Tab-separated table of C-alpha atoms in Angstrom:
chain	number	residue	atom	x	y	z
A	1	MET	CA	-0.065	-0.017	0.180
A	2	PRO	CA	2.500	2.676	-1.285
A	3	ILE	CA	0.461	5.557	-0.332
A	4	LEU	CA	-0.579	4.626	3.174
A	5	GLU	CA	3.269	3.698	3.592
A	6	ALA	CA	4.309	7.001	2.438
A	7	LEU	CA	1.948	8.776	4.535
A	8	ASN	CA	2.738	6.881	7.788
A	9	GLU	CA	6.496	7.695	6.914
A	10	PHE	CA	5.441	11.384	6.872
A	11	LYS	CA	3.839	11.740	9.832
A	12	LYS	CA	7.368	10.403	11.451
A	13	MET	CA	9.269	13.413	9.942
A	14	ARG	CA	7.534	15.780	11.931
A	15	VAL	CA	7.364	18.425	9.091
A	16	VAL	CA	6.760	21.829	10.037
A	17	PRO	CA	3.727	23.026	7.478
A	18	PHE	CA	4.050	26.227	5.742
A	19	ASP	CA	1.915	25.121	3.117
A	20	VAL	CA	-1.985	24.323	2.628
A	21	PRO	CA	-4.129	22.939	3.764
A	22	GLY	CA	-4.523	25.929	6.102
A	23	HIS	CA	-5.843	24.112	9.205
A	24	LYS	CA	-2.357	22.757	9.585
A	25	ARG	CA	-2.780	19.102	10.326
A	26	GLY	CA	-5.934	20.023	12.405
A	27	LYS	CA	-4.300	22.478	14.562
A	28	GLY	CA	-6.273	25.392	13.126
A	29	ASN	CA	-9.764	23.914	13.587
A	30	LYS	CA	-10.396	22.145	16.742
A	31	GLU	CA	-14.177	21.441	15.969
A	32	LEU	CA	-13.043	19.609	12.818
A	33	THR	CA	-10.734	17.938	14.741
A	34	ASP	CA	-12.425	16.729	17.334
A	35	PHE	CA	-15.049	15.482	14.892
A	36	LEU	CA	-12.780	13.848	12.171
A	37	GLY	CA	-10.008	12.857	14.674
A	38	GLU	CA	-6.184	14.082	14.805
A	39	ARG	CA	-5.346	11.114	13.037
A	40	CYS	CA	-7.576	11.744	9.968
A	41	MET	CA	-6.634	15.500	9.932
A	42	SER	CA	-2.803	14.793	10.191
A	43	VAL	CA	-2.635	13.102	6.744
A	44	ASP	CA	-5.220	15.575	5.221
A	45	VAL	CA	-2.095	17.184	3.201
A	46	ASN	CA	-0.938	18.758	-0.092
A	47	SER	CA	1.156	17.000	-2.783
A	48	MET	CA	4.972	17.317	-1.941
A	49	LYS	CA	8.000	15.311	-2.710
A	50	PRO	CA	7.719	12.135	-0.607
A	51	LEU	CA	3.995	11.858	-1.234
A	52	ASP	CA	3.837	12.336	-4.963
A	53	ASN	CA	1.671	14.347	-7.215
A	54	LEU	CA	-1.444	13.226	-8.676
A	55	CYS	CA	-1.691	14.965	-11.710
A	56	HIS	CA	1.812	13.740	-12.454
A	57	PRO	CA	2.554	10.775	-10.470
A	58	ILE	CA	6.358	9.427	-10.476
A	59	SER	CA	6.653	7.548	-7.279
A	60	VAL	CA	4.358	6.399	-4.818
A	61	ILE	CA	1.076	7.267	-6.509
A	62	LYS	CA	2.528	5.532	-9.708
A	63	GLU	CA	3.208	2.588	-7.811
A	64	ALA	CA	-0.270	2.580	-6.278
A	65	GLU	CA	-1.515	2.818	-9.711
A	66	GLU	CA	0.535	-0.121	-11.299
A	67	LEU	CA	-0.674	-2.410	-8.216
A	68	ALA	CA	-4.249	-1.093	-8.961
A	69	ALA	CA	-3.835	-1.860	-12.618
A	70	ASP	CA	-2.515	-5.433	-11.800
A	71	ALA	CA	-5.455	-6.202	-9.356
A	72	PHE	CA	-8.031	-5.275	-11.979
A	73	GLY	CA	-6.558	-6.960	-14.723
A	74	ALA	CA	-6.062	-3.314	-16.803
A	75	ARG	CA	-3.005	-1.898	-18.415
A	76	TYR	CA	-3.253	1.172	-16.718
A	77	ALA	CA	-5.279	2.588	-13.690
A	78	PHE	CA	-6.063	6.141	-12.719
A	79	PHE	CA	-7.211	7.339	-9.222
A	80	MET	CA	-9.828	9.601	-9.611
A	81	VAL	CA	-11.238	11.813	-6.397
A	82	ASN	CA	-13.847	13.660	-8.363
A	83	GLY	CA	-16.004	10.723	-7.937
A	84	THR	CA	-17.079	8.078	-10.745
A	85	THR	CA	-18.638	10.898	-12.368
A	86	SER	CA	-15.250	12.357	-13.318
A	87	ALA	CA	-14.146	8.958	-14.288
A	88	VAL	CA	-17.184	8.555	-16.599
A	89	GLN	CA	-16.614	12.030	-18.019
A	90	SER	CA	-12.997	11.591	-18.660
A	91	MET	CA	-13.610	8.312	-20.373
A	92	VAL	CA	-16.051	9.730	-22.835
A	93	LEU	CA	-13.894	12.944	-23.248
A	94	ALA	CA	-10.896	10.955	-24.189
A	95	ALA	CA	-12.979	8.838	-26.984
A	96	CYS	CA	-14.956	11.548	-28.381
A	97	LYS	CA	-14.718	15.129	-29.405
A	98	GLU	CA	-17.379	17.677	-30.897
A	99	GLY	CA	-19.273	16.286	-33.814
A	100	ASP	CA	-18.166	12.656	-33.031
A	101	LYS	CA	-20.998	9.805	-32.514
A	102	ILE	CA	-21.444	7.724	-29.558
A	103	ILE	CA	-23.678	4.579	-29.376
A	104	LEU	CA	-25.050	4.028	-25.916
A	105	PRO	CA	-28.147	3.018	-23.972
A	106	ARG	CA	-30.748	5.987	-23.015
A	107	ASN	CA	-30.535	4.672	-19.207
A	108	VAL	CA	-27.006	5.787	-18.487
A	109	HIS	CA	-26.195	8.199	-15.656
A	110	ARG	CA	-26.416	11.732	-15.882
A	111	SER	CA	-22.655	11.797	-15.803
A	112	VAL	CA	-22.626	10.379	-19.452
A	113	ILE	CA	-25.088	13.090	-20.920
A	114	ASN	CA	-23.048	15.593	-19.288
A	115	ALA	CA	-19.806	14.333	-20.773
A	116	LEU	CA	-21.716	15.053	-24.244
A	117	ILE	CA	-22.395	18.668	-23.184
A	118	LEU	CA	-18.837	18.997	-22.421
A	119	CYS	CA	-17.324	17.659	-25.416
A	120	GLY	CA	-19.964	18.156	-28.144
A	121	ALA	CA	-20.297	14.367	-29.026
A	122	ILE	CA	-23.571	13.266	-30.667
A	123	PRO	CA	-25.734	10.491	-28.894
A	124	VAL	CA	-26.659	7.508	-30.855
A	125	TYR	CA	-29.421	5.662	-28.430
A	126	VAL	CA	-30.163	2.116	-28.526
A	127	ASN	CA	-33.498	2.245	-26.319
A	128	PRO	CA	-33.345	-0.540	-23.818
A	129	GLU	CA	-36.660	-2.743	-23.836
A	130	ILE	CA	-38.653	-2.545	-20.849
A	131	ASN	CA	-39.801	-5.532	-18.437
A	132	HIS	CA	-43.293	-4.820	-18.024
A	133	GLN	CA	-43.851	-6.751	-14.853
A	134	LEU	CA	-40.947	-4.792	-13.050
A	135	GLY	CA	-41.251	-1.599	-14.805
A	136	ILE	CA	-37.507	-1.353	-15.301
A	137	SER	CA	-35.361	-0.913	-18.438
A	138	LEU	CA	-32.900	-3.555	-19.637
A	139	GLY	CA	-29.719	-3.967	-21.174
A	140	MET	CA	-28.755	-3.510	-24.698
A	141	THR	CA	-29.258	-6.168	-27.258
A	142	LEU	CA	-26.532	-7.316	-29.407
A	143	SER	CA	-29.000	-7.049	-32.538
A	144	GLY	CA	-29.650	-3.102	-31.535
A	145	VAL	CA	-26.284	-2.434	-31.010
A	146	ALA	CA	-25.361	-4.041	-34.603
A	147	GLN	CA	-28.261	-2.078	-36.185
A	148	ALA	CA	-26.882	1.360	-34.311
A	149	ILE	CA	-23.464	0.300	-36.039
A	150	ARG	CA	-24.777	-0.321	-39.263
A	151	SER	CA	-26.677	2.970	-39.360
A	152	ASN	CA	-23.605	4.913	-37.753
A	153	PRO	CA	-20.405	3.374	-39.214
A	154	ASP	CA	-18.714	6.551	-38.345
A	155	ALA	CA	-19.389	6.364	-34.561
A	156	LYS	CA	-15.940	6.403	-32.339
A	157	ALA	CA	-17.336	4.652	-29.454
A	158	VAL	CA	-19.850	2.311	-27.683
A	159	LEU	CA	-20.973	2.702	-24.154
A	160	ILE	CA	-22.308	-0.087	-21.811
A	161	ASN	CA	-23.461	0.020	-18.411
A	162	ASN	CA	-22.395	-2.925	-16.366
A	163	PRO	CA	-24.343	-3.617	-14.576
A	164	THR	CA	-27.461	-1.378	-14.424
A	165	TYR	CA	-28.438	-0.273	-11.096
A	166	TYR	CA	-30.800	-3.247	-10.748
A	167	GLY	CA	-28.091	-5.798	-11.797
A	168	ILE	CA	-29.161	-6.072	-15.401
A	169	CYS	CA	-25.759	-6.931	-17.469
A	170	SER	CA	-25.722	-7.048	-21.511
A	171	ASN	CA	-23.738	-9.099	-23.827
A	172	ILE	CA	-20.802	-7.146	-23.034
A	173	LYS	CA	-18.173	-9.525	-24.450
A	174	ALA	CA	-20.113	-9.980	-27.699
A	175	ILE	CA	-20.643	-6.237	-27.633
A	176	THR	CA	-17.441	-5.459	-27.448
A	177	GLU	CA	-15.925	-7.789	-30.359
A	178	LEU	CA	-18.664	-6.441	-32.367
A	179	ALA	CA	-17.566	-2.781	-32.098
A	180	HIS	CA	-13.744	-3.638	-32.195
A	181	GLN	CA	-14.513	-5.282	-35.579
A	182	HIS	CA	-15.689	-1.857	-36.855
A	183	GLY	CA	-13.119	0.179	-35.173
A	184	MET	CA	-14.893	1.540	-32.372
A	185	LEU	CA	-13.651	2.120	-28.659
A	186	VAL	CA	-15.885	0.414	-25.925
A	187	LEU	CA	-16.318	2.334	-22.896
A	188	ALA	CA	-17.651	0.383	-19.644
A	189	ASP	CA	-19.710	2.463	-17.031
A	190	GLU	CA	-18.906	0.173	-13.976
A	191	ALA	CA	-20.040	2.393	-11.085
A	192	HIS	CA	-21.640	-0.557	-9.838
A	193	GLY	CA	-19.337	-3.186	-10.817
A	194	THR	CA	-16.131	-3.148	-8.700
A	195	HIS	CA	-16.979	-6.688	-7.236
A	196	LEU	CA	-16.999	-8.039	-10.571
A	197	TYR	CA	-13.371	-8.104	-10.690
A	198	PHE	CA	-12.933	-9.932	-7.465
A	199	GLY	CA	-15.633	-12.286	-6.884
A	200	GLU	CA	-16.488	-15.613	-8.032
A	201	ASP	CA	-19.920	-16.593	-10.001
A	202	LEU	CA	-20.337	-13.148	-11.040
A	203	PRO	CA	-20.901	-11.438	-14.515
A	204	LEU	CA	-17.998	-10.668	-16.626
A	205	SER	CA	-15.881	-7.682	-15.886
A	206	GLY	CA	-15.213	-4.929	-18.502
A	207	MET	CA	-11.483	-5.445	-18.692
A	208	ALA	CA	-12.082	-9.334	-18.867
A	209	ALA	CA	-14.291	-8.735	-21.705
A	210	GLY	CA	-11.540	-6.598	-23.356
A	211	VAL	CA	-13.046	-3.168	-23.158
A	212	ASN	CA	-10.890	-0.001	-23.865
A	213	MET	CA	-12.032	1.833	-20.750
A	214	ALA	CA	-14.026	1.369	-17.735
A	215	SER	CA	-15.076	3.484	-14.743
A	216	VAL	CA	-15.202	1.846	-11.492
A	217	SER	CA	-16.669	3.167	-8.226
A	218	MET	CA	-14.436	1.610	-5.778
A	219	HIS	CA	-16.411	3.356	-3.110
A	220	LYS	CA	-19.777	1.271	-3.951
A	221	SER	CA	-18.921	-1.805	-3.307
A	222	GLY	CA	-15.069	-1.927	-2.769
A	223	GLY	CA	-15.203	-0.208	0.635
A	224	SER	CA	-13.050	2.973	-0.097
A	225	LEU	CA	-14.357	6.469	0.976
A	226	THR	CA	-17.155	8.100	-1.039
A	227	GLN	CA	-16.084	10.232	-3.936
A	228	SER	CA	-13.125	7.697	-4.616
A	229	SER	CA	-13.063	5.820	-7.945
A	230	PHE	CA	-10.685	4.206	-10.417
A	231	LEU	CA	-10.644	4.835	-14.383
A	232	LEU	CA	-9.217	1.471	-15.934
A	233	VAL	CA	-7.575	1.608	-19.283
A	234	GLY	CA	-6.948	-1.585	-21.538
A	235	GLU	CA	-5.815	-1.748	-25.075
A	236	GLY	CA	-6.153	0.431	-27.875
A	237	VAL	CA	-5.947	3.593	-25.879
A	238	ASN	CA	-2.959	6.232	-25.247
A	239	PRO	CA	-3.034	6.359	-21.466
A	240	GLY	CA	-0.775	9.379	-21.507
A	241	HIS	CA	-3.699	11.143	-23.589
A	242	VAL	CA	-6.201	9.623	-20.986
A	243	ARG	CA	-4.288	11.485	-18.075
A	244	GLN	CA	-4.131	14.727	-19.810
A	245	ILE	CA	-8.086	14.473	-20.260
A	246	ILE	CA	-8.425	13.568	-16.519
A	247	ASN	CA	-6.312	16.583	-15.684
A	248	LEU	CA	-8.611	18.836	-17.713
A	249	THR	CA	-11.374	18.562	-14.858
A	250	GLN	CA	-10.008	16.848	-11.718
A	251	THR	CA	-8.515	18.573	-8.703
A	252	THR	CA	-5.065	19.612	-8.751
A	253	SER	CA	-5.226	18.908	-4.902
A	254	GLY	CA	-5.968	15.524	-4.682
A	255	SER	CA	-7.415	14.337	-1.297
A	256	TYR	CA	-4.721	12.174	0.411
A	257	LEU	CA	-7.948	10.671	2.561
A	258	LEU	CA	-9.432	9.575	-0.523
A	259	LEU	CA	-6.138	8.500	-2.291
A	260	SER	CA	-5.105	6.208	0.575
A	261	SER	CA	-8.720	4.779	1.026
A	262	LEU	CA	-8.435	3.675	-2.538
A	263	ASP	CA	-4.823	2.119	-1.966
A	264	ILE	CA	-6.005	0.168	1.134
A	265	SER	CA	-9.101	-1.089	-0.348
A	266	ARG	CA	-7.479	-2.038	-3.237
A	267	LYS	CA	-5.324	-4.255	-1.318
A	268	ASN	CA	-8.059	-5.550	0.710
A	269	LEU	CA	-10.081	-6.818	-2.439
A	270	ALA	CA	-6.974	-8.285	-4.067
A	271	VAL	CA	-6.237	-10.322	-1.091
A	272	ASN	CA	-9.716	-10.946	0.263
A	273	GLY	CA	-11.946	-10.359	-2.170
A	274	LYS	CA	-13.014	-13.661	-3.341
A	275	ALA	CA	-14.216	-14.580	0.252
A	276	ILE	CA	-15.704	-11.096	0.976
A	277	PHE	CA	-17.801	-11.419	-2.392
A	278	THR	CA	-18.768	-15.095	-1.856
A	279	LYS	CA	-20.120	-13.951	1.515
A	280	VAL	CA	-22.034	-11.075	-0.071
A	281	ASN	CA	-23.506	-13.277	-2.641
A	282	GLN	CA	-24.811	-15.483	0.289
A	283	MET	CA	-26.217	-12.642	2.325
A	284	ALA	CA	-27.963	-11.403	-0.831
A	285	GLN	CA	-29.655	-14.714	-1.552
A	286	TYR	CA	-30.646	-15.125	1.933
A	287	ALA	CA	-32.346	-11.977	1.683
A	288	ARG	CA	-34.050	-12.744	-1.303
A	289	ASP	CA	-35.242	-16.056	-0.325
A	290	GLU	CA	-36.744	-14.521	2.889
A	291	ILE	CA	-38.475	-11.541	1.156
A	292	ASN	CA	-39.912	-13.612	-1.699
A	293	GLN	CA	-41.730	-15.685	1.251
A	294	ILE	CA	-43.467	-12.630	2.539
A	295	GLY	CA	-45.483	-12.236	-0.492
A	296	ASP	CA	-46.352	-9.515	-2.850
A	297	TYR	CA	-42.692	-8.339	-2.914
A	298	TYR	CA	-40.639	-9.918	-5.714
A	299	ALA	CA	-36.678	-10.020	-5.170
A	300	TYR	CA	-35.553	-11.176	-8.483
A	301	SER	CA	-32.316	-12.565	-9.764
A	302	ARG	CA	-30.934	-14.900	-12.461
A	303	GLU	CA	-34.393	-16.150	-13.322
A	304	LEU	CA	-34.690	-13.136	-15.509
A	305	ILE	CA	-31.618	-14.310	-17.472
A	306	ASN	CA	-32.702	-14.687	-21.084
A	307	GLY	CA	-29.572	-14.311	-23.057
A	308	ASP	CA	-30.446	-11.100	-24.611
A	309	THR	CA	-31.888	-8.121	-23.020
A	310	ILE	CA	-30.844	-9.646	-19.818
A	311	TYR	CA	-27.736	-11.512	-20.943
A	312	ASP	CA	-26.500	-11.985	-17.160
A	313	PHE	CA	-27.453	-10.863	-13.639
A	314	ASP	CA	-25.587	-9.249	-10.582
A	315	VAL	CA	-26.626	-11.447	-7.850
A	316	THR	CA	-25.200	-9.263	-5.223
A	317	LYS	CA	-27.912	-6.716	-6.255
A	318	LEU	CA	-31.021	-6.939	-3.789
A	319	SER	CA	-33.564	-5.393	-6.019
A	320	VAL	CA	-36.950	-5.579	-5.030
A	321	ASN	CA	-40.304	-4.994	-6.856
A	322	THR	CA	-42.893	-3.635	-5.152
A	323	LEU	CA	-46.073	-3.129	-7.466
A	324	ASP	CA	-47.946	-6.053	-6.214
A	325	LEU	CA	-47.911	-4.256	-2.712
A	326	GLY	CA	-50.127	-1.298	-4.219
A	327	LEU	CA	-47.035	0.844	-3.078
A	328	ALA	CA	-44.590	2.389	-5.406
A	329	GLY	CA	-40.788	1.623	-4.689
A	330	ILE	CA	-40.318	5.163	-3.380
A	331	GLU	CA	-43.254	4.949	-0.724
A	332	VAL	CA	-41.510	1.819	0.165
A	333	TYR	CA	-38.181	3.516	0.398
A	334	ASN	CA	-39.674	6.519	2.534
A	335	ILE	CA	-41.527	4.032	4.917
A	336	LEU	CA	-38.385	2.339	5.662
A	337	ARG	CA	-36.474	5.424	6.131
A	338	ASP	CA	-38.877	7.258	8.377
A	339	GLU	CA	-40.445	4.428	10.526
A	340	TYR	CA	-37.798	1.948	10.585
A	341	ASP	CA	-34.506	3.713	10.414
A	342	ILE	CA	-33.341	1.888	7.585
A	343	GLN	CA	-31.648	3.445	4.556
A	344	VAL	CA	-31.998	1.613	1.701
A	345	GLU	CA	-30.128	2.820	-1.806
A	346	PHE	CA	-33.276	4.100	-3.638
A	347	GLY	CA	-36.647	3.606	-4.280
A	348	ASP	CA	-38.179	4.522	-7.813
A	349	ILE	CA	-41.638	4.019	-9.281
A	350	GLY	CA	-41.753	0.170	-8.664
A	351	ASN	CA	-38.783	-1.148	-7.225
A	352	ILE	CA	-36.328	-0.429	-4.221
A	353	LEU	CA	-32.636	-1.243	-4.016
A	354	ALA	CA	-30.671	-2.563	-0.908
A	355	TYR	CA	-27.290	-2.343	-1.618
A	356	ILE	CA	-25.225	-5.215	-0.083
A	357	SER	CA	-21.587	-5.330	-0.007
A	358	VAL	CA	-18.297	-5.677	2.009
A	359	GLY	CA	-19.705	-3.929	5.368
A	360	ASP	CA	-22.921	-5.441	5.697
A	361	CYS	CA	-24.042	-8.430	8.174
A	362	GLN	CA	-26.692	-11.014	8.527
A	363	ARG	CA	-28.311	-9.324	11.675
A	364	ASN	CA	-28.982	-6.048	9.830
A	365	LEU	CA	-30.386	-8.187	6.811
A	366	GLU	CA	-33.289	-9.687	9.420
A	367	ARG	CA	-34.020	-6.365	10.255
A	368	LEU	CA	-34.472	-5.383	6.619
A	369	VAL	CA	-36.860	-8.635	6.171
A	370	SER	CA	-38.530	-7.976	9.246
A	371	ALA	CA	-39.702	-4.273	8.309
A	372	LEU	CA	-40.657	-5.149	4.839
A	373	ALA	CA	-42.912	-8.059	6.362
A	374	GLU	CA	-44.567	-5.551	8.507
A	375	ILE	CA	-44.963	-2.814	5.965
A	376	ARG	CA	-46.981	-5.536	3.880
A	377	ARG	CA	-49.021	-5.937	6.844
A	378	ARG	CA	-49.665	-2.178	7.822
A	379	TYR	CA	-49.832	-0.433	4.110
A	380	LYS	CA	-50.667	-3.275	1.386
A	381	LYS	CA	-53.270	-1.559	-0.958
A	382	GLN	CA	-55.917	-3.637	-2.543
A	383	ASP	CA	-56.654	-1.078	-5.065
A	384	LYS	CA	-53.984	-0.643	-7.357
A	385	SER	CA	-55.282	2.037	-9.862
A	386	GLY	CA	-53.360	5.047	-10.760
A	387	MET	CA	-49.955	3.392	-10.421
A	388	LEU	CA	-47.177	4.311	-12.961
A	389	GLN	CA	-45.680	1.052	-14.236
A	390	PHE	CA	-42.479	2.058	-15.971
A	391	GLU	CA	-39.417	4.005	-15.033
A	392	TYR	CA	-38.288	4.545	-18.638
A	393	ILE	CA	-39.826	6.203	-21.210
A	394	ASN	CA	-38.063	6.240	-24.737
A	395	PRO	CA	-36.803	9.933	-25.853
A	396	GLU	CA	-37.333	11.727	-28.831
A	397	VAL	CA	-33.839	13.475	-29.194
A	398	VAL	CA	-34.594	16.397	-31.491
A	399	VAL	CA	-31.123	18.621	-30.635
A	400	ALA	CA	-27.624	17.266	-29.562
A	401	PRO	CA	-27.400	17.649	-25.826
A	402	ARG	CA	-24.711	20.465	-26.012
A	403	GLU	CA	-26.562	22.595	-28.365
A	404	ALA	CA	-29.543	22.464	-26.368
A	405	PHE	CA	-27.827	23.481	-22.924
A	406	TYR	CA	-26.185	26.316	-24.348
A	407	ALA	CA	-29.036	27.513	-26.500
A	408	ASP	CA	-31.270	30.618	-25.850
A	409	LYS	CA	-34.246	29.436	-23.323
A	410	GLU	CA	-37.063	30.294	-21.268
A	411	ALA	CA	-38.964	28.956	-18.615
A	412	LEU	CA	-42.425	27.580	-18.749
A	413	GLU	CA	-44.886	25.797	-16.404
A	414	LEU	CA	-44.951	21.935	-16.652
A	415	LYS	CA	-48.355	21.960	-17.859
A	416	ARG	CA	-47.479	24.250	-20.669
A	417	ALA	CA	-44.274	22.857	-21.935
A	418	THR	CA	-46.006	19.527	-23.606
A	419	GLY	CA	-44.167	19.602	-27.417
A	420	ARG	CA	-41.254	21.755	-26.439
A	421	ILE	CA	-37.557	21.026	-26.589
A	422	CYS	CA	-35.874	20.628	-22.964
A	423	SER	CA	-32.883	22.589	-22.186
A	424	GLU	CA	-31.815	20.843	-18.762
A	425	PHE	CA	-32.159	17.630	-16.941
A	426	VAL	CA	-34.928	15.958	-14.953
A	427	MET	CA	-34.210	12.910	-12.757
A	428	CYS	CA	-35.155	11.261	-9.747
A	429	TYR	CA	-31.509	10.939	-7.773
A	430	PRO	CA	-30.669	8.248	-6.868
A	431	PRO	CA	-30.375	6.490	-9.331
A	432	GLY	CA	-29.452	9.522	-11.602
A	433	ILE	CA	-31.027	8.325	-14.782
A	434	PRO	CA	-32.553	11.047	-16.476
A	435	ILE	CA	-36.460	11.233	-17.236
A	436	LEU	CA	-35.554	14.148	-19.390
A	437	ALA	CA	-32.110	15.232	-20.812
A	438	PRO	CA	-31.175	18.545	-22.777
A	439	GLY	CA	-32.604	18.329	-26.571
A	440	GLU	CA	-35.428	15.754	-25.920
A	441	ARG	CA	-38.926	16.538	-26.483
A	442	ILE	CA	-41.456	16.939	-23.702
A	443	THR	CA	-44.197	14.896	-23.876
A	444	GLU	CA	-47.732	14.517	-21.966
A	445	GLU	CA	-46.356	10.887	-20.885
A	446	ILE	CA	-43.288	12.370	-19.469
A	447	LEU	CA	-44.893	15.126	-17.665
A	448	GLU	CA	-47.319	12.831	-15.915
A	449	SER	CA	-44.143	10.675	-14.944
A	450	ILE	CA	-42.638	13.796	-13.530
A	451	ALA	CA	-45.967	14.693	-11.497
A	452	TYR	CA	-45.989	11.115	-10.377
A	453	VAL	CA	-42.572	10.854	-9.051
A	454	LYS	CA	-43.128	14.308	-7.362
A	455	GLU	CA	-46.126	13.155	-5.580
A	456	LYS	CA	-44.572	9.930	-4.335
A	457	GLY	CA	-41.849	11.687	-3.072
A	458	CYS	CA	-39.036	10.888	-4.949
A	459	SER	CA	-36.040	13.497	-4.775
A	460	VAL	CA	-36.378	14.960	-8.194
A	461	THR	CA	-33.484	17.158	-9.403
A	462	GLY	CA	-31.876	18.777	-12.512
A	463	PRO	CA	-33.979	21.643	-13.273
A	464	GLU	CA	-32.793	25.304	-12.461
A	465	ASP	CA	-36.132	25.848	-10.775
A	466	MET	CA	-35.477	23.730	-7.417
A	467	ASP	CA	-39.315	23.345	-6.870
A	468	ILE	CA	-39.857	21.540	-10.367
A	469	GLU	CA	-42.589	23.849	-11.383
A	470	TYR	CA	-40.955	25.388	-14.394
A	471	LEU	CA	-38.982	24.017	-16.954
A	472	ASN	CA	-36.288	25.499	-19.210
A	473	VAL	CA	-37.072	24.935	-22.959
A	474	LEU	CA	-35.452	26.095	-26.094
A	475	LYS	CA	-36.888	29.512	-27.198
A	476	GLY	CA	-39.109	29.641	-30.386
A	477	VAL	CA	-38.799	25.805	-30.924
């Protein structure tokens, strides 16, 4: 753990700090030091010779990157401290420039579309199919990607979610091989796939499938601190160019708390990952079995696999459908949090997701199962009329995201916005998949969906109007 070891050596040196940060190892901010602890504050330091420099690593960070690349089976690994959002954006910006086309599913995280706004690339969407029972979008089909490639042979890259928030996986190996045959790069958003690199009996990881770049949220299932991630680089990409792209947006003051957490967590997974994720799989399966015995809930898993839209399923994901209960997923989410002090990852129109990883235990899962059983007894509705079924609506893209985002715009009340072209995002967060993105036409169906998720208590984000009463639309269009 080169970064951790360098920090421990640095602490022994008793260096007098006439540099930043200004709290001077915690001495200048007692309340913060009391809250975080002296050990934490003493290593919240700036780049210096013995600690290397994240923007241009030549010693301990370089060594840590090499160890991470080896652990993940990549050629190169970059430490990311601006979150996986920054890793995704760097990946897209390294592959595409203004006017380039990129093939991707529409159910991507907003960070992907943000990257298109930054670089001016043009999205070619492969609209995912819908599972009508669960109300969720699925993976990209190989035939859908093939059709997009035939129609857009000049596209520069294909982006794949591996897996989706719900655990759905596309046929990443076949899609990668197809894209490479046509000279296109393949980018994997693996924000929810760290464990695929270390566990057994799990879907194929991006690097194992041969993708060119993958963004991995180490903090989600790998145990590092929030906001810390890796950008992995495989064959066919110039790593020097990738680092230059990263340095366009990533801070020049990389947090050594985040860097060391990546270093420590990488070592833990490299040594213990197989055992850790075997246990995670067992806990998730236990919870699924117990929840499915309650009735009216459906904790789904590999039985959904069809070899196409659901090529594989990530069994660590405890995704639970709530529609048969007569409750939206967000309603169950809110009841769990407000009445049972249980915080699950998210609730949407028809599902909740309980994120199970390295830090979970059997006792807490039993508490979740018990709470869900009680919620069914107390809140089940016989009348299920008026419930929306789907969390994804196929968009009509009229204008490129960058053009729409920077265009002249006006604010309209939601009810008056039908037929206009949106110039901003509307999404529930989490998961951060846009209901509307810049450049897409606003329809009655979309407005009904926005009204529904607001009524049910989803955290709706994106618009300039924080109350989500108005939407910015393109002027005169």
